[in-house]
PDB file of C-alpha atoms in Angstrom:
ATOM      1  CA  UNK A   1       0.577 -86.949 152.223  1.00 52.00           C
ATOM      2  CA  UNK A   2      -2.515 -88.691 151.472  1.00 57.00           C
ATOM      3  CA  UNK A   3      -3.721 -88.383 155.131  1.00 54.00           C
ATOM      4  CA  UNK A   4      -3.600 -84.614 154.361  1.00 55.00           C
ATOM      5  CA  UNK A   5      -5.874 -84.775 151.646  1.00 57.00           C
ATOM      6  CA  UNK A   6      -8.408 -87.112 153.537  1.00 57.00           C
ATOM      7  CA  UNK A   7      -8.332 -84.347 156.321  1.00 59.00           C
ATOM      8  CA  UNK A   8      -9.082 -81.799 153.663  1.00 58.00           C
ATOM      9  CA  UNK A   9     -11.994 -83.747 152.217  1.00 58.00           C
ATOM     10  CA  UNK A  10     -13.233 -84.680 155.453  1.00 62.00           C
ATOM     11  CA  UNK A  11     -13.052 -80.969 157.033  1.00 62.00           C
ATOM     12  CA  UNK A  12     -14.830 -79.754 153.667  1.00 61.00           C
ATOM     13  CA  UNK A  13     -17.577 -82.073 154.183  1.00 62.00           C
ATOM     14  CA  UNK A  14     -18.032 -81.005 157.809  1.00 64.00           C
ATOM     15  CA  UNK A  15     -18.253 -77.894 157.086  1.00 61.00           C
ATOM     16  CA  UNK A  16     -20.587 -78.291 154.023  1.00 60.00           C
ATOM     17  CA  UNK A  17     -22.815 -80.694 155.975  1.00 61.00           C
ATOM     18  CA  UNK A  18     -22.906 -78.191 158.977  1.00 59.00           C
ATOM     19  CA  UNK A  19     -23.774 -74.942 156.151  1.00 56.00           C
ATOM     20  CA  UNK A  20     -26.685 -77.164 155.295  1.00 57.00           C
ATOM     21  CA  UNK A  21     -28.426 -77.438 158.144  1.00 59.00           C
ATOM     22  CA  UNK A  22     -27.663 -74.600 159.163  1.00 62.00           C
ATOM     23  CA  UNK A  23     -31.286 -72.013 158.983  1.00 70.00           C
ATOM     24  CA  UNK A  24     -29.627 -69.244 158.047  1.00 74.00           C
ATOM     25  CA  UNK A  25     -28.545 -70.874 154.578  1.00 71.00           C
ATOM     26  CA  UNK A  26     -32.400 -70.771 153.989  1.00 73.00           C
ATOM     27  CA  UNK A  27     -33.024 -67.140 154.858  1.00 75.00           C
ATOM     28  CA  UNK A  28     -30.149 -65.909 153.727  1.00 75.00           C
ATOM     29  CA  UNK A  29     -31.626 -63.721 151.326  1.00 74.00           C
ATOM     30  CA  UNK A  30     -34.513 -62.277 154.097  1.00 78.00           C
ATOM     31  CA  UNK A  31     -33.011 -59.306 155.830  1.00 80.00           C
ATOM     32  CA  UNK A  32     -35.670 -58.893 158.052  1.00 82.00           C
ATOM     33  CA  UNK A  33     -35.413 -62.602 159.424  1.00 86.00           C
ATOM     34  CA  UNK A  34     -31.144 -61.987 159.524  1.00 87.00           C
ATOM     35  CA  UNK A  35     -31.855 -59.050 161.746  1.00 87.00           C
ATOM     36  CA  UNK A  36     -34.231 -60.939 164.110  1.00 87.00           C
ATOM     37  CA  UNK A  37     -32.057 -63.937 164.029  1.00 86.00           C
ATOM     38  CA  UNK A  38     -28.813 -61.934 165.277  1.00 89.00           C
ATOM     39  CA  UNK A  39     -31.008 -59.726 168.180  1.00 87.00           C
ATOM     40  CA  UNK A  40     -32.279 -63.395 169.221  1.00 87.00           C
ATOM     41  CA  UNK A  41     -28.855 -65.259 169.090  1.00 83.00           C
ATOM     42  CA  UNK A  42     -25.968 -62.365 169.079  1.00 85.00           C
ATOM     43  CA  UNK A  43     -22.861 -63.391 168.768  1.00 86.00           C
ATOM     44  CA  UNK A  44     -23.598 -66.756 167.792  1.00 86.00           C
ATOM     45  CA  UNK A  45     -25.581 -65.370 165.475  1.00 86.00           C
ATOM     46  CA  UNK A  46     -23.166 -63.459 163.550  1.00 89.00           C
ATOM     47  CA  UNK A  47     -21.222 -66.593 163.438  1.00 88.00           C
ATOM     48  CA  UNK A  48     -23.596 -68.544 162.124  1.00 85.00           C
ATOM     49  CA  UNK A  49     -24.498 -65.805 159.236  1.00 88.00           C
ATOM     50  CA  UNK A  50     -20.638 -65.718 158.537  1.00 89.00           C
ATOM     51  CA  UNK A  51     -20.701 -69.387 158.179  1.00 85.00           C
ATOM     52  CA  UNK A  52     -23.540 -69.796 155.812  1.00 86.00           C
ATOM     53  CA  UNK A  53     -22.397 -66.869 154.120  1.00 89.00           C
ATOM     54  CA  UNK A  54     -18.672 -68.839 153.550  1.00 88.00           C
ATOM     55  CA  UNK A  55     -20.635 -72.240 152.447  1.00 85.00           C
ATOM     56  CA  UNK A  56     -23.413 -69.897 150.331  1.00 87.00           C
ATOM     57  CA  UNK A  57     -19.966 -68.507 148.145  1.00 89.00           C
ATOM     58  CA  UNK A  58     -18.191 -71.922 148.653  1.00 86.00           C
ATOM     59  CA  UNK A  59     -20.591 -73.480 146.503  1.00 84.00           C
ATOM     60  CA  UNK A  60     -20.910 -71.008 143.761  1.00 85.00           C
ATOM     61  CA  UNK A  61     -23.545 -68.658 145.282  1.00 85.00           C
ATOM     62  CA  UNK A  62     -23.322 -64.876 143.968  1.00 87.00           C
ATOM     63  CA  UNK A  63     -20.350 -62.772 146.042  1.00 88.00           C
ATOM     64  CA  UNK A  64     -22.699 -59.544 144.918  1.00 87.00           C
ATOM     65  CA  UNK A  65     -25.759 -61.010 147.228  1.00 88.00           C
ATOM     66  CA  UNK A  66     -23.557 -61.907 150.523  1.00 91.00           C
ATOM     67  CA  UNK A  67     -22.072 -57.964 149.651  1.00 90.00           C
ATOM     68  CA  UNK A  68     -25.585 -55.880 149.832  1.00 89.00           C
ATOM     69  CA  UNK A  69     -26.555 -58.402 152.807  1.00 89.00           C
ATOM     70  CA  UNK A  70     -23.591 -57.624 154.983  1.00 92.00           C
ATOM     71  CA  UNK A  71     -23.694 -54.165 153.780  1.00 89.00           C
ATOM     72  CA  UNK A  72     -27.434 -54.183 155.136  1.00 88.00           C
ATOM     73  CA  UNK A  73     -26.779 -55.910 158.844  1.00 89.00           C
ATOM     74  CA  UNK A  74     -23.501 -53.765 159.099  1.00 89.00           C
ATOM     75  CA  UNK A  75     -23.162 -50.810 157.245  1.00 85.00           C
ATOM     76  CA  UNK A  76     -20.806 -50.217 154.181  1.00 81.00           C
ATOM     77  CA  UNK A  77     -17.495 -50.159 155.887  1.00 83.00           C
ATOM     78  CA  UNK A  78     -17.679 -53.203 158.317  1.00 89.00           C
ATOM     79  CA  UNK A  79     -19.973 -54.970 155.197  1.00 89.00           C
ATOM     80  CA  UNK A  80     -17.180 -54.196 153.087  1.00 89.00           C
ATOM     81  CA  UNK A  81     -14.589 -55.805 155.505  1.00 92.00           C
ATOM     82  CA  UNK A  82     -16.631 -59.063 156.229  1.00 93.00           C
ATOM     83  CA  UNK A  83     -17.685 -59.574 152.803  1.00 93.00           C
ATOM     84  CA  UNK A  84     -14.173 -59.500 151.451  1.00 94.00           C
ATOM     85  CA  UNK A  85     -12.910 -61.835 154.001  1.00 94.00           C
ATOM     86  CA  UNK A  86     -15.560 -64.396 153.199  1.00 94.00           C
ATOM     87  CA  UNK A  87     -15.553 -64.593 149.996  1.00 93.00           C
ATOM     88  CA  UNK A  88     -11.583 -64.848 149.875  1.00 93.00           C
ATOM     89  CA  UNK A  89     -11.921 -67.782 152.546  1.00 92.00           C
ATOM     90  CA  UNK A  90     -14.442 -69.653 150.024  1.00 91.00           C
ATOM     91  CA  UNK A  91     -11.985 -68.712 147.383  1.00 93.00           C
ATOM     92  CA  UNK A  92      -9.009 -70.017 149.255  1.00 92.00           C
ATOM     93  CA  UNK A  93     -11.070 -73.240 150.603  1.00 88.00           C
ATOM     94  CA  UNK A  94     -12.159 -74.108 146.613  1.00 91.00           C
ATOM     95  CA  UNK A  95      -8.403 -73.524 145.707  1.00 92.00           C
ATOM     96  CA  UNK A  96      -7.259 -75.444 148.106  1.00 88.00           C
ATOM     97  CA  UNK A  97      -9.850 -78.303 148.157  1.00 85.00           C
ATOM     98  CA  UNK A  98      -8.851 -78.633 143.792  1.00 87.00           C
ATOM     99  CA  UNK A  99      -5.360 -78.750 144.030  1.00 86.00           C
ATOM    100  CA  UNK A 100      -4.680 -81.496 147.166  1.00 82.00           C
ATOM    101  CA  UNK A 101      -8.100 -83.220 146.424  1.00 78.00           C
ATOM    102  CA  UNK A 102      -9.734 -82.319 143.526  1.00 77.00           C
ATOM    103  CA  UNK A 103      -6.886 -81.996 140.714  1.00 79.00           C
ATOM    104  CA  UNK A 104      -6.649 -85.602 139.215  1.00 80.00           C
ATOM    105  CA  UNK A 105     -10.436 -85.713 139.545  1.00 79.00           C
ATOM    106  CA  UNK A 106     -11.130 -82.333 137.438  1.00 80.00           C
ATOM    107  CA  UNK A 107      -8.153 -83.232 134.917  1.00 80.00           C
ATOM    108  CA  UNK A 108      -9.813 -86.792 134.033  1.00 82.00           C
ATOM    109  CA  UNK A 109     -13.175 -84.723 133.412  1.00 82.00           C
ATOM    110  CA  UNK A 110     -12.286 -81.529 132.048  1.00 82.00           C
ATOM    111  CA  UNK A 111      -8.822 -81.815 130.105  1.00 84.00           C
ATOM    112  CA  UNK A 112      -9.635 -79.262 127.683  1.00 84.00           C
ATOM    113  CA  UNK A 113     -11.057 -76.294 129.712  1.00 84.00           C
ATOM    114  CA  UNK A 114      -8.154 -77.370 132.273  1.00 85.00           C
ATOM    115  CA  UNK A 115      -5.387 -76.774 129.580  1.00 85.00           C
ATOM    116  CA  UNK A 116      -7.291 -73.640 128.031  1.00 84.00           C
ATOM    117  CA  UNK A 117      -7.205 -72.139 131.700  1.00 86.00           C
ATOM    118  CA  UNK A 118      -3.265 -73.175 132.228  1.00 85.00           C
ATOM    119  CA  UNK A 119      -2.671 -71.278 128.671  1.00 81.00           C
ATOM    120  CA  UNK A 120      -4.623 -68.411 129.628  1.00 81.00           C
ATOM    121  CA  UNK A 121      -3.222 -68.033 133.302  1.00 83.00           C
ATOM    122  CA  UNK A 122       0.423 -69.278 133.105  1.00 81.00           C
ATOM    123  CA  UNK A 123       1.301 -65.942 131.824  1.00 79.00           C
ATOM    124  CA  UNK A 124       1.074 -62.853 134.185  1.00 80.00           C
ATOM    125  CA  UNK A 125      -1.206 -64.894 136.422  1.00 87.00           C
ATOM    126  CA  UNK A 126      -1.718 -62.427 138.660  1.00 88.00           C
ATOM    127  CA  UNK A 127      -3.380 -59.745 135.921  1.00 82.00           C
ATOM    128  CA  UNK A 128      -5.369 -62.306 134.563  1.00 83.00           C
ATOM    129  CA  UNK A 129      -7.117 -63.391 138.056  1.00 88.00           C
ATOM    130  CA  UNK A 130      -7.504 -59.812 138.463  1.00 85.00           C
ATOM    131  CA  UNK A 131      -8.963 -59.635 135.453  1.00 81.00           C
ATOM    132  CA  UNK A 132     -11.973 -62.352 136.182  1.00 84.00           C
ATOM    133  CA  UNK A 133     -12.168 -60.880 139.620  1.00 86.00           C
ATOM    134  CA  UNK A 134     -13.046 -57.595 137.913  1.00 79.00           C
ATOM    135  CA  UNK A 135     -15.475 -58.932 134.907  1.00 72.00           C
ATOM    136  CA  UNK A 136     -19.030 -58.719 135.905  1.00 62.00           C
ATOM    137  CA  UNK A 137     -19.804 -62.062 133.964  1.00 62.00           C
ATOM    138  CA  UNK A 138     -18.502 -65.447 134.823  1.00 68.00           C
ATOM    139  CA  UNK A 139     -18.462 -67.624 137.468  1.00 81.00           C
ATOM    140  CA  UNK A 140     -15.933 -67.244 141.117  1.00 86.00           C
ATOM    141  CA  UNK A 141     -16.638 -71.345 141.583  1.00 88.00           C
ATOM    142  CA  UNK A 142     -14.790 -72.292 138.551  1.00 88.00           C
ATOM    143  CA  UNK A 143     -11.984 -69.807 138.729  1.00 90.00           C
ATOM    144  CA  UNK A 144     -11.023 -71.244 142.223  1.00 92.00           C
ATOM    145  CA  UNK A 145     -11.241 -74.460 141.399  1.00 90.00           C
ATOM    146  CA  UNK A 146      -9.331 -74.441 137.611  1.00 90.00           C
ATOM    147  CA  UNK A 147      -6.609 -71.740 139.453  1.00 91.00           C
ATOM    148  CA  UNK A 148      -6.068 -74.516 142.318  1.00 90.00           C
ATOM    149  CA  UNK A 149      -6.217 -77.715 139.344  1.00 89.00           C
ATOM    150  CA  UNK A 150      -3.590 -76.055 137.485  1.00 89.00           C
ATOM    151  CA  UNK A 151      -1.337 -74.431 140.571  1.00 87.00           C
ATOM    152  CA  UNK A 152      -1.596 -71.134 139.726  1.00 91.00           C
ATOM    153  CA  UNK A 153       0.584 -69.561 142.383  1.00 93.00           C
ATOM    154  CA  UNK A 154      -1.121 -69.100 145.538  1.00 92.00           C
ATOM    155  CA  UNK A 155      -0.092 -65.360 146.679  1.00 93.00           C
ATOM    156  CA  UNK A 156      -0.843 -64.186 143.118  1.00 92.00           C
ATOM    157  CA  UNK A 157      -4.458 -65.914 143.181  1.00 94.00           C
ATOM    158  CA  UNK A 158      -5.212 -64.743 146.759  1.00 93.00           C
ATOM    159  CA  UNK A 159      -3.664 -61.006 145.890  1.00 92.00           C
ATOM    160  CA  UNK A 160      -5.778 -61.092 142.974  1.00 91.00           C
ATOM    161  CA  UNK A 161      -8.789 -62.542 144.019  1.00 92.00           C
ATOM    162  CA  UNK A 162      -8.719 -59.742 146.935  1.00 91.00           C
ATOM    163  CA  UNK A 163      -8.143 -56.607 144.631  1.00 87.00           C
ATOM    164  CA  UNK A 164     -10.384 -57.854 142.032  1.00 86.00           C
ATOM    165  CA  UNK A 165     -13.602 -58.506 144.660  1.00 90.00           C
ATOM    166  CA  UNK A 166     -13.349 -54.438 146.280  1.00 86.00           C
ATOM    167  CA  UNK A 167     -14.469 -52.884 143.718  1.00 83.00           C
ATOM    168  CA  UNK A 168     -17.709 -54.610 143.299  1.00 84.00           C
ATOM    169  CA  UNK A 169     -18.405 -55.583 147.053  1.00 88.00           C
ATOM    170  CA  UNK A 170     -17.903 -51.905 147.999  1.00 85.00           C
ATOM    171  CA  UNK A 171     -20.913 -50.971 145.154  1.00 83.00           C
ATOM    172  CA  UNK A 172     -22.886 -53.908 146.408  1.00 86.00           C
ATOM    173  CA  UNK A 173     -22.411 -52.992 149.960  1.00 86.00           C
ATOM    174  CA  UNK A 174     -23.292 -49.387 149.738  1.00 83.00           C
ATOM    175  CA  UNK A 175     -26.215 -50.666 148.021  1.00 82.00           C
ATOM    176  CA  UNK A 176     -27.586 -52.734 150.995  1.00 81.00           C
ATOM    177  CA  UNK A 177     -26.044 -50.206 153.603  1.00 76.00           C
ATOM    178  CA  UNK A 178     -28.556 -47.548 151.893  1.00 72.00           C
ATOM    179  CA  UNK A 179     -26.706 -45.806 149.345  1.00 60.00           C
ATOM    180  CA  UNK A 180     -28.108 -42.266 151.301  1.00 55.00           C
ATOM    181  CA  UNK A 181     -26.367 -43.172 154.275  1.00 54.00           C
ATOM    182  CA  UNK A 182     -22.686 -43.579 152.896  1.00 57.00           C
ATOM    183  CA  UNK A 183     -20.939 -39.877 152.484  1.00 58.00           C
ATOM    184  CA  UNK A 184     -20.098 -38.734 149.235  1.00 62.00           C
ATOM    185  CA  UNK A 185     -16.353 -40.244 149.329  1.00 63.00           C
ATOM    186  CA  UNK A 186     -17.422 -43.805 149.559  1.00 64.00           C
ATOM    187  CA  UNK A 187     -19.834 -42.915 146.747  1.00 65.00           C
ATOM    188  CA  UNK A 188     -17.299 -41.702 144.569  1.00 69.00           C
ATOM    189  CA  UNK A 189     -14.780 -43.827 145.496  1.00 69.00           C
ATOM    190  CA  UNK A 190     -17.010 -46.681 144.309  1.00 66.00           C
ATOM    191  CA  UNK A 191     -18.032 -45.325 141.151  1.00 70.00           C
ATOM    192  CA  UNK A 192     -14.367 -44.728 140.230  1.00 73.00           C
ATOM    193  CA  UNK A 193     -13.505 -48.508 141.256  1.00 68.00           C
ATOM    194  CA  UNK A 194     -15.697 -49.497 138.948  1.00 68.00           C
ATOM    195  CA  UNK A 195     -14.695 -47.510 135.912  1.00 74.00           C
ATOM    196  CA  UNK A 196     -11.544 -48.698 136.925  1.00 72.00           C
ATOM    197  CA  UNK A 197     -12.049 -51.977 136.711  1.00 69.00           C
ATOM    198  CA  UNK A 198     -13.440 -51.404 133.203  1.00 70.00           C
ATOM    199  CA  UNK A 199     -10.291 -49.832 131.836  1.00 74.00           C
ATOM    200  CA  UNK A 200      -8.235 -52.443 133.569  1.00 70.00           C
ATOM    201  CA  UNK A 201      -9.876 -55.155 131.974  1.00 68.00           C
ATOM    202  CA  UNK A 202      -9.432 -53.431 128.914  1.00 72.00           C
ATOM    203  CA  UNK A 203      -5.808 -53.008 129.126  1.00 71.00           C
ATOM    204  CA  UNK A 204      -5.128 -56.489 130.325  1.00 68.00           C
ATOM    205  CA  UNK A 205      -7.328 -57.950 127.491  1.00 67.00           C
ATOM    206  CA  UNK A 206      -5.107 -55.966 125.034  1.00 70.00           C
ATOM    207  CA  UNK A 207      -1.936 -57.299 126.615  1.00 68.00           C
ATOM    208  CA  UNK A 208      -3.652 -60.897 126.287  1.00 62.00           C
ATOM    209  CA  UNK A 209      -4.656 -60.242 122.640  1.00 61.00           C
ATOM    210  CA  UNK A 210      -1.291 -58.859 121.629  1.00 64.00           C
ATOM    211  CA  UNK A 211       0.852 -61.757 123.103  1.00 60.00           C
ATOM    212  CA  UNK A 212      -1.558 -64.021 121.227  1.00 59.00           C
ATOM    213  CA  UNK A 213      -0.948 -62.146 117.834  1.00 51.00           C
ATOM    214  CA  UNK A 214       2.941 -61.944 118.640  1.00 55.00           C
ATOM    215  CA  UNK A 215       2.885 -65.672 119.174  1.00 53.00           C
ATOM    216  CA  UNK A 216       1.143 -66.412 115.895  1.00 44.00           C
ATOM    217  CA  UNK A 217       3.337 -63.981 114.012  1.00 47.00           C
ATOM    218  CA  UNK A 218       6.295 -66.281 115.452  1.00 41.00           C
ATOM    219  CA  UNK A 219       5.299 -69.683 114.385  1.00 41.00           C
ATOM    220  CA  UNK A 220       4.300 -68.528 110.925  1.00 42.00           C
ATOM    221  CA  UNK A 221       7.329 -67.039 110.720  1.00 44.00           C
ATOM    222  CA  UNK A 222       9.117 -70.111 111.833  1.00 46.00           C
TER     223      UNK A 222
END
């Protein structure tokens, strides 16, 4: 299978060498020059924002920024929808690139944070994805790449990873949309995801915190 890895790195340099030169990578953060650029180059042009976008997340950029842009050039709903997918692709490409490329690398450089992560995720991994999905701290990069070094199971990462990114993409996105031109359900409906997410953290933390204190009451009992 090494051939497939090879592929894998190849493929991820292709597409990291083609994000660089892309120009959009470089105005990526000018709305006015994203809305010029896709009048001048339409379809193309949306491709080529989705694509910087992907390599922008892929290497650690902020998920809230490519949210309020897509929410700007598209509106809440269809920002919402494209923003979620791309970020989930970057999330599935780090995953992927760590555990067929990455893994022995990371392991030989990282042991400890690499065995922290396996304690804290082997358990319920899909409620404790969720859970750094939700936080508002941290960083996406290293949660794809320590889920893929230490094979957290893929459905539960990708399920995760997409439940825990809504609530804050659909704030984000109303934000860039114009928060004035959502209607008063998507409004709501992101204000209650996000005290949501709160108390879900919250709960999940507990959880984590009493299976910690159960396991030290065992081995002192032992």
């Amino acid at each position: 299978m090494k051939w497939v890895k090879w592929l894998l790195l190849v493929i991820f340099v292709l597409l990291l060498v083609s994000g660089v030169l892309n120009p959009v990578l470089t105005h990526l953060s000018d709305k006015n020059w994203l809305t010029g650029y896709l009048l001048q180059y339409g379809w193309i042009g949306h491709f080529s924002i989705a694509l910087a976008a992907l390599i922008f997340v892929g290497i650690g950029g902020p998920r809230q920024a490519i949210s309020f842009i897509f929410g700007y050039l598209y509106g809440a709903v269809v920002g919402v929808t494209v923003a979620i997918a791309i970020c989930s692709l970057a999330a599935l490409a780090n995953y992927m690139a760590a555990r067929m490329v990455f893994a022995h690398t990371l392991a030989r450089h990282f042991p400890v944070r690499m065995y922290r992560f396996n304690q804290f995720a082997s358990r319920a991994p899909f409620m404790k994805i969720l859970t750094l999905r939700l936080l508002p701290v941290g960083s996406n990069l290293v949660t794809n790449l320590l889920s893929g070094s230490v094979g957290v199971p893929l459905p539960a990462f990708l399920c995760a990873s997409v439940l825990g990114y809504f609530p804050q993409t659909l704030v984000f996105s109303l934000i860039g949309g114009g928060v004035g031109s959502a209607n008063h359900a998507m409004i709501y409906l992101s204000i209650g995801l996000s005290l949501l997410s709160f108390v879900l953290t919250a709960l999940i933390y507990r959880d984590h915190l009493k299976h910690k204190l159960s396991k030290l009451n065992l081995e002192s009992n032992a």
